[in-house]
Amino acid sequence: MKNQVQLITYVDRITNAGLKELKALLDDELQGLFGGVHLLPFYFPIDGSDAGFDPIDHVQVDSRLGNWDDVKAIGDDYDIMADLIVNHMSAESPEFKDVLKHGKQSAYWDLFLTKDKIFPDGLSEQDQAAIYRPRPGSCFSTYTLADGSTEEFWTTFTRNQIDIDVHSAAGKDYLNRVLARFDHSKVNLIRLDAAGYAIKKPGTSCFMIEESFEFVDKLAKQANELGMTTLAEIHSHHMTQVEIAKRVDMVYDFALPPLILHTLLSQDCQALIHWLEMAPRNCITVLDTHDGIGIIDVGPMDGLRGLLTENQIDNLVETIHGNSKGESLQATGAAASNVDLYQINCTYYDALGQNDLDYLMARAIQFFAPGIPQVYYAGLLAIPNDMDLLNRTHVGRDINRPYLNREKVQHAMQKPVVKALTQLIKLRNSSPAFNGRFTMTLNETGALTLSWTAADAQASLTLDFANKEGQIILLDKQGEETQMTLSSLLAQA
C-alpha cells in the first residue's frame, strides 16, 4: 500500500458516468494527487436503499459503471480499496427471495441469520436490552414466507439489509466468493464494512465482543493470504480502535475528524494532543466520508471516559449547526431518514463555516497526523452542502453525496482553497519524511508542531490556533529548506 493520499469516491457521483471515465479523471484532472482510490460500492445495484451498501449481487459490477476489467484497469496504476460488506446483503437478492419462497427447504436458508438461531429459547428482555444497534428500534424484521408462516430475521441496519450468518457454511462460502473476485480483479485493499456487528451472542451487546475480534482477525488473515490488506470500519469508543488495531492491518482514525473540529473551533488542542499520543499508527485518516461526521468515536461509552466531555460534544454539535446555517439540522431526524445515532450529516467544509483557511488547517493536520490520508471527493473539491439533493431525496447523508460531472470537477479545481489543497496533497505524497518518525510538541505560546523525520528528510507543521496560521517547513536530503504558510498557499492560488 502506497504511503500516499487516497481518494474516496462513488464512481458515478464524481463522473456522471462509469469506471473508464473515473480512470480518465484520475489520469488527467487529478493527475499526481492520489496513490490509490477507495471505490465506494460499485456492485449491483449502486442505487439501492443504502447507496450500494445493500448489494443484490456482491460479485457483479453494476453494468451502468462497467465491468471487472474496468476495475482491473484502475488497479494497473492505483491501489484499489473496495468494500467487503461483511454483515448483510439485500432483501432483493435472489438468495433471500428463494428463502421467502421455499423457507427452510431453501438452499440458502443457512445463509441468513434468524432470531431463533441465536435465541432458540426466545429473546428475554434482558437480552434485548443488551443488544447494541446503531439505529433506533428493533434489530429484527418479520417476513412472511410463501407458506404463510412468518420468520424474524436479523436486520442490524435496515429492513432491506438482511444479516448474514457468517458462521454457516453458506455464509463462509459467500464471503470467500467475494474475496476471490477481488483478488482476481486487482483489488488490493479491503474495507471490512460493518464487521463489528457480524457476530451475535446471547447476553452480549452483539457488537465488538471478543468473538468479533476473533472473526475480524481470521478474516484479515484470510485476505492477507491472497495478498490483500484489510481495513476495519468500526465506529465505537476510541479504545476499541486501539484494541482492534492490534488485530488487523489497518483501522480508521475516526476520532480525528471531530477532534480537529473541536480544536479549530475552540482553539483548544489538548484533546487532539492526548489522542495523537495514543492513536494507532496503522491507520487511515479521514475528515469526511460518504457517511456523516462521527461523534461516538470521541465520546464516553459504557462508563468509559471519552476524548471529549459530553459538554464539549454538545458545544461542537451546536457550533456545526450554526456554521452550516442550520443546514446540518435539516439533514437530521426522521424527516431526513437520518437514523444513525452517532453522526452529524454535513460537509466538513460547511462544518467549518466555509472558512478556507480553517479548512486548509484541518487538512494539514490530517496529512501530518500518523496514518495514510484519504480525501473524500466532495471534500477534495470543497463542495458545500447539497441542499437541493437533500430536499429531493429526504436522505440526510445525501447532503454530502453530490452528483458531479467532469465539467463541475474542472470548475471546482479552480477554487483557491482547492488549488491550495492540491498543493498540500502533492507535498504529502512527495516528501520522504512521512516514511520516518512522528513527533509532536506544544510550545509555551500554545503553538502545536507536528513533525516527521526520516534519514534524508524532515517535514514539520506548526499551528498557531489563536492567530489562525500554519507554517510548513521542509528539509530535503541536500539540506535545502523550504518554508511556506497556509495563508500564502491560499493567496498564491
XYZ file of C-alpha atoms in Angstrom:
493
model
C 0.000 0.000 0.000
C 1.491 3.307 -1.086
C 2.093 5.883 1.632
C 0.285 8.494 -0.425
C -3.050 10.280 -0.258
C -6.022 8.249 -1.484
C -9.313 9.379 -2.985
C -12.690 8.170 -1.656
C -15.433 8.367 -4.259
C -18.569 6.946 -5.754
C -17.790 6.116 -9.360
C -20.954 7.637 -10.789
C -21.322 10.622 -8.458
C -17.987 12.169 -9.392
C -18.064 11.364 -13.119
C -21.772 11.131 -14.005
C -20.513 8.057 -15.844
C -18.521 4.907 -15.114
C -15.183 3.317 -14.274
C -13.487 4.207 -17.566
C -14.351 7.869 -17.035
C -13.062 7.730 -13.446
C -9.759 6.334 -14.678
C -9.536 9.202 -17.180
C -10.237 11.714 -14.414
C -7.525 10.237 -12.185
C -5.053 10.315 -15.056
C -5.896 13.859 -16.186
C -7.501 16.467 -13.906
C -6.399 14.607 -10.765
C -3.009 13.514 -12.068
C -0.339 13.208 -9.381
C -2.761 13.619 -6.492
C -3.665 10.079 -5.485
C -1.764 6.865 -4.993
C -4.984 4.914 -4.587
C -8.745 5.156 -4.713
C -11.471 3.766 -2.494
C -14.263 2.822 -4.875
C -17.426 3.046 -2.830
C -19.801 0.155 -3.613
C -19.924 -0.378 -7.342
C -21.842 -3.652 -7.122
C -25.316 -4.285 -8.449
C -27.234 -2.138 -7.725
C -25.496 1.159 -6.966
C -28.819 2.853 -6.247
C -30.382 0.523 -3.706
C -31.865 1.716 -0.435
C -28.399 2.331 1.058
C -26.433 3.653 -1.935
C -24.747 0.352 -2.765
C -24.246 -0.954 0.764
C -27.163 -3.342 0.247
C -25.876 -5.435 -2.670
C -28.179 -7.743 -4.552
C -25.083 -9.297 -6.126
C -21.788 -8.540 -4.396
C -19.696 -10.064 -7.192
C -21.351 -8.215 -10.063
C -20.242 -4.754 -11.135
C -23.289 -2.613 -11.861
C -23.364 -2.600 -15.665
C -24.059 1.137 -15.682
C -20.484 1.599 -14.403
C -18.680 -1.009 -16.488
C -17.251 -4.391 -15.577
C -14.450 -6.085 -13.640
C -11.974 -5.450 -16.467
C -12.542 -1.729 -15.923
C -11.771 -2.232 -12.231
C -8.573 -4.055 -13.206
C -7.555 -1.164 -15.461
C -7.641 1.219 -12.498
C -5.712 -1.343 -10.450
C -2.916 -1.301 -13.025
C -1.942 2.222 -11.884
C -3.536 2.801 -8.486
C -4.158 0.955 -5.251
C -7.828 -0.035 -5.157
C -9.852 -0.278 -1.980
C -13.243 -1.987 -2.170
C -15.870 -2.740 0.444
C -16.364 -6.277 1.664
C -19.870 -5.884 3.072
C -19.493 -8.452 5.804
C -22.687 -8.158 7.813
C -25.579 -8.250 5.351
C -26.970 -8.431 1.828
C -30.109 -7.148 0.128
C -33.580 -8.493 0.786
C -33.972 -8.196 -3.009
C -31.200 -10.724 -3.636
C -32.105 -13.982 -5.413
C -30.876 -15.876 -2.363
C -33.231 -14.173 0.076
C -36.142 -14.329 -2.362
C -35.527 -18.091 -2.577
C -35.672 -18.260 1.219
C -39.013 -16.431 1.218
C -40.327 -18.872 -1.398
C -39.032 -22.152 -0.012
C -38.447 -21.429 3.673
C -36.185 -23.882 5.466
C -36.078 -26.046 2.341
C -34.179 -23.302 0.512
C -30.540 -23.989 -0.292
C -29.871 -20.519 1.109
C -31.694 -20.812 4.420
C -28.441 -21.103 6.373
C -27.011 -18.030 4.664
C -29.214 -15.684 6.675
C -29.466 -15.089 10.391
C -32.787 -15.522 12.166
C -33.610 -14.587 15.744
C -34.070 -18.173 16.828
C -30.598 -19.184 15.649
C -29.163 -17.037 18.452
C -32.090 -17.218 20.871
C -33.628 -20.704 20.415
C -35.459 -20.385 23.748
C -36.747 -16.912 22.994
C -35.400 -13.400 23.458
C -35.573 -12.160 27.046
C -35.994 -8.505 27.935
C -32.505 -8.572 29.393
C -31.013 -9.945 26.186
C -32.956 -7.394 24.123
C -31.715 -4.503 26.273
C -28.096 -5.658 25.948
C -28.051 -5.603 22.134
C -26.384 -2.521 20.662
C -27.923 -1.177 17.477
C -26.672 1.992 15.749
C -30.238 2.974 14.879
C -33.411 3.212 16.928
C -35.922 0.384 17.024
C -35.652 -3.386 16.856
C -32.812 -5.184 15.120
C -35.279 -7.799 13.805
C -37.674 -7.621 10.866
C -40.585 -10.007 10.349
C -41.021 -11.503 6.891
C -43.889 -13.667 5.668
C -42.861 -16.804 3.790
C -44.734 -18.253 0.824
C -46.453 -20.854 3.012
C -47.910 -18.093 5.177
C -45.613 -18.604 8.144
C -43.507 -15.726 9.494
C -39.887 -15.511 10.468
C -37.875 -12.845 12.273
C -34.580 -12.076 10.525
C -31.719 -10.032 11.946
C -31.593 -6.633 10.264
C -28.972 -4.634 12.124
C -29.279 -1.602 9.854
C -32.445 -1.539 7.735
C -35.240 -3.922 6.808
C -33.719 -4.268 3.346
C -30.327 -5.376 4.720
C -30.595 -8.980 5.902
C -27.796 -10.102 8.214
C -25.605 -12.990 7.089
C -24.846 -15.989 9.289
C -21.077 -15.780 8.907
C -20.591 -18.998 10.898
C -22.617 -21.104 8.457
C -21.071 -22.935 5.511
C -23.197 -20.806 3.177
C -22.041 -17.597 4.865
C -18.387 -18.589 4.664
C -18.774 -19.549 1.005
C -20.401 -16.188 0.255
C -17.519 -14.196 1.757
C -14.956 -16.490 0.092
C -16.511 -15.851 -3.332
C -16.301 -12.092 -2.836
C -12.661 -12.282 -1.715
C -11.781 -14.442 -4.732
C -13.445 -11.942 -7.088
C -11.491 -9.074 -5.511
C -8.232 -10.998 -5.787
C -8.856 -11.688 -9.478
C -9.627 -8.033 -10.171
C -6.569 -6.329 -8.619
C -8.358 -5.088 -5.518
C -5.518 -4.977 -3.006
C -7.170 -3.125 -0.104
C -10.345 -4.379 1.544
C -12.577 -2.319 3.798
C -14.402 -4.622 6.198
C -17.731 -2.838 6.303
C -19.807 -3.251 9.490
C -17.630 -6.190 10.598
C -18.148 -5.290 14.239
C -21.816 -6.323 14.001
C -21.284 -9.676 12.284
C -21.070 -11.867 15.410
C -24.101 -12.287 17.639
C -24.033 -13.935 21.082
C -26.761 -14.147 23.738
C -26.285 -11.929 26.747
C -23.914 -9.541 24.959
C -24.156 -6.299 23.002
C -23.613 -8.295 19.771
C -21.158 -5.542 18.799
C -17.383 -5.790 19.013
C -17.466 -8.631 21.522
C -14.422 -10.865 21.924
C -15.717 -13.238 19.258
C -15.980 -10.255 16.895
C -12.272 -9.576 17.315
C -11.546 -13.245 16.581
C -13.733 -13.173 13.464
C -12.114 -9.983 12.130
C -8.674 -11.417 12.896
C -9.421 -14.592 10.937
C -10.958 -12.707 8.015
C -7.968 -10.372 7.864
C -5.528 -13.279 7.768
C -7.544 -14.914 5.003
C -7.308 -11.728 2.937
C -3.597 -11.420 3.723
C -3.014 -14.879 2.278
C -4.407 -13.524 -1.001
C -2.028 -10.555 -0.830
C -4.672 -8.069 0.284
C -4.537 -5.521 3.112
C -7.586 -5.148 5.352
C -9.107 -2.025 6.886
C -11.618 -2.445 9.715
C -14.524 0.016 9.727
C -15.664 0.435 13.335
C -17.446 3.391 14.916
C -17.076 2.962 18.661
C -15.233 4.166 21.754
C -11.710 5.297 20.912
C -10.094 2.498 22.927
C -11.909 -0.041 20.759
C -9.948 1.325 17.794
C -6.733 0.958 19.772
C -7.546 -2.666 20.561
C -8.737 -3.721 17.123
C -5.688 -2.076 15.522
C -3.662 -4.885 17.102
C -5.738 -7.477 15.255
C -5.974 -6.153 11.694
C -3.737 -4.480 9.154
C -5.352 -1.055 9.441
C -8.143 0.843 11.199
C -9.799 4.195 10.592
C -8.865 7.091 12.833
C -12.486 8.172 13.213
C -11.645 10.207 16.313
C -9.546 12.640 14.291
C -12.339 14.486 12.376
C -14.317 15.672 15.434
C -11.124 16.372 17.378
C -9.801 18.626 14.617
C -13.137 20.448 14.505
C -13.084 20.856 18.287
C -9.506 22.133 18.150
C -10.132 24.718 15.443
C -13.489 25.893 16.756
C -12.449 26.116 20.424
C -8.728 26.869 19.901
C -8.017 24.141 22.456
C -5.708 21.388 21.202
C -5.331 19.367 24.427
C -7.775 16.640 23.403
C -6.104 16.345 19.994
C -2.676 16.035 21.591
C -3.925 13.414 24.029
C -5.329 11.334 21.175
C -2.301 11.632 18.885
C -0.118 10.347 21.713
C -2.059 7.055 21.814
C -3.674 6.751 18.386
C -2.886 3.612 16.343
C -0.138 4.210 13.807
C -1.520 1.618 11.382
C -4.476 3.779 10.459
C -6.295 5.512 7.632
C -7.108 9.137 8.398
C -10.202 10.901 7.107
C -12.033 14.150 7.726
C -15.121 13.306 5.692
C -16.559 10.182 4.107
C -19.799 9.070 2.445
C -21.275 8.951 5.950
C -21.621 11.751 8.463
C -19.094 13.238 10.876
C -18.743 10.720 13.691
C -19.300 11.753 17.296
C -19.407 8.414 19.121
C -15.683 7.974 18.429
C -14.731 10.786 20.830
C -17.484 10.408 23.397
C -17.879 8.410 26.600
C -19.316 4.896 26.407
C -20.316 2.268 28.955
C -18.764 4.207 31.816
C -15.518 4.864 29.949
C -14.349 8.458 29.549
C -14.293 9.928 26.078
C -11.721 12.106 24.402
C -14.249 14.925 24.703
C -16.730 15.513 27.517
C -20.461 15.461 26.858
C -20.496 19.252 27.258
C -17.697 19.654 24.702
C -19.544 17.382 22.291
C -22.766 19.349 22.728
C -20.884 22.583 22.022
C -19.260 21.048 18.950
C -22.574 19.830 17.547
C -24.278 23.183 18.120
C -21.355 25.040 16.538
C -21.537 22.836 13.450
C -25.259 23.522 13.155
C -24.518 27.248 13.465
C -21.644 27.222 10.977
C -23.789 25.390 8.439
C -26.589 27.965 8.957
C -28.865 25.225 10.178
C -28.443 23.047 7.090
C -26.968 20.157 9.098
C -30.086 20.267 11.298
C -32.227 19.717 8.226
C -30.226 16.571 7.495
C -31.041 15.015 10.863
C -34.068 13.298 12.307
C -36.750 11.085 10.827
C -37.749 13.664 8.228
C -34.370 13.221 6.560
C -34.229 9.445 7.055
C -31.236 10.020 9.319
C -31.474 7.112 11.688
C -27.856 6.997 12.830
C -27.340 7.746 16.482
C -23.757 8.895 16.282
C -23.163 11.080 13.223
C -23.819 14.627 12.017
C -24.729 14.949 8.363
C -22.804 17.915 6.973
C -19.863 18.534 4.680
C -16.646 19.169 6.553
C -16.279 22.420 4.618
C -19.624 23.669 5.928
C -18.900 22.386 9.433
C -16.107 24.978 9.412
C -18.397 27.671 8.041
C -16.772 27.506 4.573
C -13.709 29.208 6.055
C -10.938 28.422 3.554
C -8.029 28.880 5.966
C -9.645 26.803 8.701
C -10.366 24.098 6.131
C -6.773 24.121 4.917
C -5.553 23.934 8.523
C -7.798 20.924 9.102
C -6.400 19.137 6.038
C -2.839 19.998 7.046
C -3.391 18.419 10.472
C -4.849 15.336 8.797
C -1.871 14.997 6.448
C 0.682 15.439 9.238
C -1.082 13.103 11.677
C 0.091 9.465 11.737
C -1.567 7.324 9.092
C -2.333 7.262 5.386
C -4.775 10.043 4.437
C -7.930 9.576 2.428
C -9.811 12.542 0.939
C -13.477 12.267 0.038
C -14.395 13.570 -3.416
C -16.744 16.279 -2.112
C -14.096 17.381 0.384
C -11.381 17.463 -2.275
C -13.465 19.922 -4.271
C -14.812 21.887 -1.260
C -18.370 21.233 -2.396
C -20.864 22.836 0.021
C -23.913 21.090 1.445
C -26.101 19.819 -1.384
C -29.450 21.085 -0.126
C -31.145 20.534 -3.489
C -30.299 16.826 -3.399
C -31.329 16.585 0.256
C -34.676 18.205 -0.498
C -35.269 15.811 -3.398
C -34.373 12.600 -1.616
C -35.008 13.445 2.053
C -31.995 11.264 2.864
C -29.765 13.047 5.368
C -26.489 11.631 4.086
C -27.170 12.975 0.611
C -26.247 16.429 1.901
C -22.650 15.246 1.417
C -23.092 12.934 -1.584
C -23.316 15.348 -4.538
C -23.707 14.296 -8.160
C -20.965 15.904 -10.247
C -19.523 15.540 -13.726
C -16.205 16.289 -15.374
C -17.121 19.905 -16.094
C -18.114 20.509 -12.477
C -14.879 18.914 -11.302
C -12.847 21.133 -13.615
C -14.687 24.220 -12.341
C -14.181 23.275 -8.681
C -10.461 22.656 -9.265
C -10.106 26.399 -9.942
C -11.225 27.438 -6.439
C -8.329 28.912 -4.403
C -8.993 26.546 -1.492
C -8.942 23.522 -3.820
C -5.762 24.704 -5.537
C -4.119 25.136 -2.132
C -5.356 21.708 -1.020
C -3.885 20.038 -4.101
C -0.522 21.602 -3.216
C -0.775 20.102 0.270
C -1.617 16.711 -1.238
C 1.405 16.828 -3.530
C 3.616 17.831 -0.601
C 2.319 14.894 1.467
C 2.913 12.497 -1.434
C 6.397 13.683 -2.336
C 8.242 14.144 0.958
C 10.078 11.010 2.148
C 9.925 12.427 5.681
C 6.473 10.887 6.097
C 8.073 7.438 5.993
C 10.008 8.298 9.124
C 9.301 9.050 12.798
C 6.460 11.222 14.090
C 6.900 13.655 16.982
C 4.720 16.348 18.481
C 5.484 19.398 20.657
C 3.469 22.214 22.228
C 5.368 25.436 22.965
C 4.739 27.993 25.687
C 2.594 30.179 23.422
C 0.219 27.300 22.615
C 1.543 26.594 19.101
C 1.430 22.904 18.178
C 4.124 21.360 15.966
C 3.679 18.018 14.194
C 6.967 16.729 12.771
C 8.232 13.871 10.649
C 11.892 12.912 10.423
C 13.477 10.342 8.139
C 17.136 9.703 7.411
C 17.124 12.019 4.429
C 14.286 14.463 5.065
C 12.253 16.435 7.587
C 8.782 17.948 7.482
C 7.043 19.973 10.164
C 3.712 21.747 10.565
C 3.392 24.435 13.237
C -0.121 25.602 14.029
C -0.920 28.884 15.766
C -4.589 28.429 16.616
C -5.032 31.846 18.235
C -3.827 33.679 15.141
C -5.197 31.135 12.669
C -1.985 30.312 10.841
C 0.007 27.254 9.913
C 3.638 27.096 8.810
C 5.232 24.196 6.974
C 8.986 23.674 6.883
C 10.545 21.051 4.619
C 14.166 19.925 4.661
C 15.360 17.664 1.847
C 18.331 15.297 1.801
C 20.567 18.000 0.305
C 19.865 20.167 3.341
C 17.788 22.679 1.386
C 14.952 24.219 3.364
C 11.555 25.264 2.042
C 9.119 27.311 4.105
C 5.504 28.205 3.413
C 2.412 29.267 5.310
C -1.091 28.011 4.710
C -2.329 31.557 4.165
C 0.342 32.064 1.492
C -0.802 28.883 -0.270
C -4.292 30.351 -0.424
C -3.034 33.751 -1.560
C -0.919 32.226 -4.345
C -3.870 30.156 -5.537
